[in-house]
Amino acid sequence: MLFSRGFLFLVPALIARLSLAVTITYNWNLTWVLANPDGELVRPVIGINGEWPLPTLRATVGDNVVVNAHNQLGNETSSLHFHGLFQNGTASMDGTVGVVQCPIPPGDSFNYKFQIDQPGTYWYHSHSAAQYPDGLRGPLIIDDPNSPYAGQYDEEFVLTISDWYHEQMPTLLSSYLSVAENPSGAEPVPYSALFNDDQDISFQVTPGKTYFVRIVSMAAFAPIYLHFDQHQMTIIEVDGVYTEKQVVDGIYVTAAQRYGVLITAKPTAAKNYAFVGNFDTTMFDTVPGYLNPNVTGYLVYDTQKALPEAPRYTNLTAYDDFQLVPYDRMARLGTADQVITLAFDFTTINGFNRAVFNNVTGISQTVPALYTALSVGSEATNSMVYGVNSNPYVLAHNSVVDIVLNNLDTGGHPFHLHGHNYQVLARTAANVGTYNGNSSQFPSIPFRRDTLMVQAGGYAVLRFQADNPGVWFFHCHIDWHLAAGLAATMIEAPLELQRQQTVPDVDLHMCSSGNLKYEGNAAGNTQNYTDLTGAVTVPPTNPRGSLV
């Protein structure tokens, strides 16, 4: 029986650990609220329990987390993805619509349940049809009692970074994808940059104290340069991976990346200082007159003193994250057993702007890929059953996998892998061409993260071990590009997955509620798994985002 009524924890040792763990339960109603974070326009945003900005989801390594998500939006489907968490043993909790679950219909609920087994700085967001830029995203912080940097800081702050649009995503998405409305394929440019879903925020600091600042980009598109005026940052974590200390003056944060940095306050409270985020406007095809590319916050030493003017950075620079060294000094994995080479670019298909991997645009199939993997028996190792437009790659259990990314586009792209972080073996500057197979310069101790910017006209080589059976999305984290199909699906150890995991019946109810299929191949064929008649091969002709 591939689907069961219970939530399955697999290993006896894990069950023993769970008996000692704390269970943290969040009951979240997803609702529309009104907000005006940049002071320019009151607009609907997706709140939780009637509030926005959204709450921080916080837990400790070893905890069990339960998020009961009830969709009260009325006019949109939804989901929740816990970005950066590996979901080891709980692939069905990853929240990716069309990959591991069906969307949550209005009026319905999905119960996310998983154990925390990794510390660090993460975030949660909708993974349903370009929905999260409408506000459904917030920080996810996992405390670590065994942190190597415990005792080296006095207090902690969370700093989120985001780009903000005035129009809602279904309208913007429809216009962006339409060749008639957008013949150049240019991405919509945001109106404003935000810190903690606000502007002109302040952190109260005390002279001489050291602060751990957890920086989370929740952006849909725009990378940002971040500087703290006259204060250096010491990087100690990226994307949940501890690093050796690295002192920097500024960092460049792409959509979905996270940094943990230490900042030591000045010895006296002689003045207050600004910190500034500057959009990388080179990512925009045009810079519209309405755009405010900067956002400012303040380190407040003395509330009686004036806030300073924000410094103007004319020569924006940032530390190259490729130089970081993981704290555990994990050596480069052995030679790859499987190499997946993905050349990506943009094209038009049937009047729509689309992104392609190896000339194939990613499109959600009739049956989520995880449900296919769990219901087609031995055919789960046949990539064909997942549908060509899911861009499927079947990975052998515990194999070493390289993903080679050749960027044929004129813009940079931050690529995120679900279920893993990866070693970054190569990442070039812009416009150096495609990878030629030369591995002689691969570092012996590569840095690791789960989201990496691949420069325009350049390439990157990523390596990971397929030790987490599941179905994992790999995609550009510019939400416009994901909606345009810049995505692939990693089907990892599917036969091992069948032995280890099941999907609770209550989760399958999401599919039934939406009249969607949850068994068989990509087309929902439960009799002949290699008959893909009816599989989705053409992009939707009326892209509506999450609107029902």
mmCIF file with all atom_site columns, N, CA and C in Angstrom, residues 117 157 304 376:
data_model
loop_
_atom_site.group_PDB
_atom_site.id
_atom_site.type_symbol
_atom_site.label_atom_id
_atom_site.label_alt_id
_atom_site.label_comp_id
_atom_site.label_asym_id
_atom_site.label_entity_id
_atom_site.label_seq_id
_atom_site.pdbx_PDB_ins_code
_atom_site.Cartn_x
_atom_site.Cartn_y
_atom_site.Cartn_z
_atom_site.occupancy
_atom_site.B_iso_or_equiv
_atom_site.pdbx_formal_charge
_atom_site.auth_seq_id
_atom_site.auth_comp_id
_atom_site.auth_asym_id
_atom_site.auth_atom_id
_atom_site.pdbx_PDB_model_num
ATOM 1  N N  . ASP A 1 117 ? 16.261 18.507 11.681  1.00 0.00 ? 117 ASP A N  1
ATOM 2  C CA . ASP A 1 117 ? 17.545 17.851 11.929  1.00 0.00 ? 117 ASP A CA 1
ATOM 3  C C  . ASP A 1 117 ? 18.721 18.667 11.397  1.00 0.00 ? 117 ASP A C  1
ATOM 4  N N  . PHE A 1 157 ? 19.527 39.261 15.759  1.00 0.00 ? 157 PHE A N  1
ATOM 5  C CA . PHE A 1 157 ? 18.502 39.946 14.979  1.00 0.00 ? 157 PHE A CA 1
ATOM 6  C C  . PHE A 1 157 ? 18.217 39.136 13.716  1.00 0.00 ? 157 PHE A C  1
ATOM 7  N N  . GLN A 1 304 ? 18.414 59.273 21.713  1.00 0.00 ? 304 GLN A N  1
ATOM 8  C CA . GLN A 1 304 ? 18.338 60.730 21.812  1.00 0.00 ? 304 GLN A CA 1
ATOM 9  C C  . GLN A 1 304 ? 19.100 61.426 20.694  1.00 0.00 ? 304 GLN A C  1
ATOM 10 N N  . VAL A 1 376 ? 3.975  3.773  -9.282  1.00 0.00 ? 376 VAL A N  1
ATOM 11 C CA . VAL A 1 376 ? 4.187  3.068  -10.550 1.00 0.00 ? 376 VAL A CA 1
ATOM 12 C C  . VAL A 1 376 ? 5.148  1.896  -10.417 1.00 0.00 ? 376 VAL A C  1
#
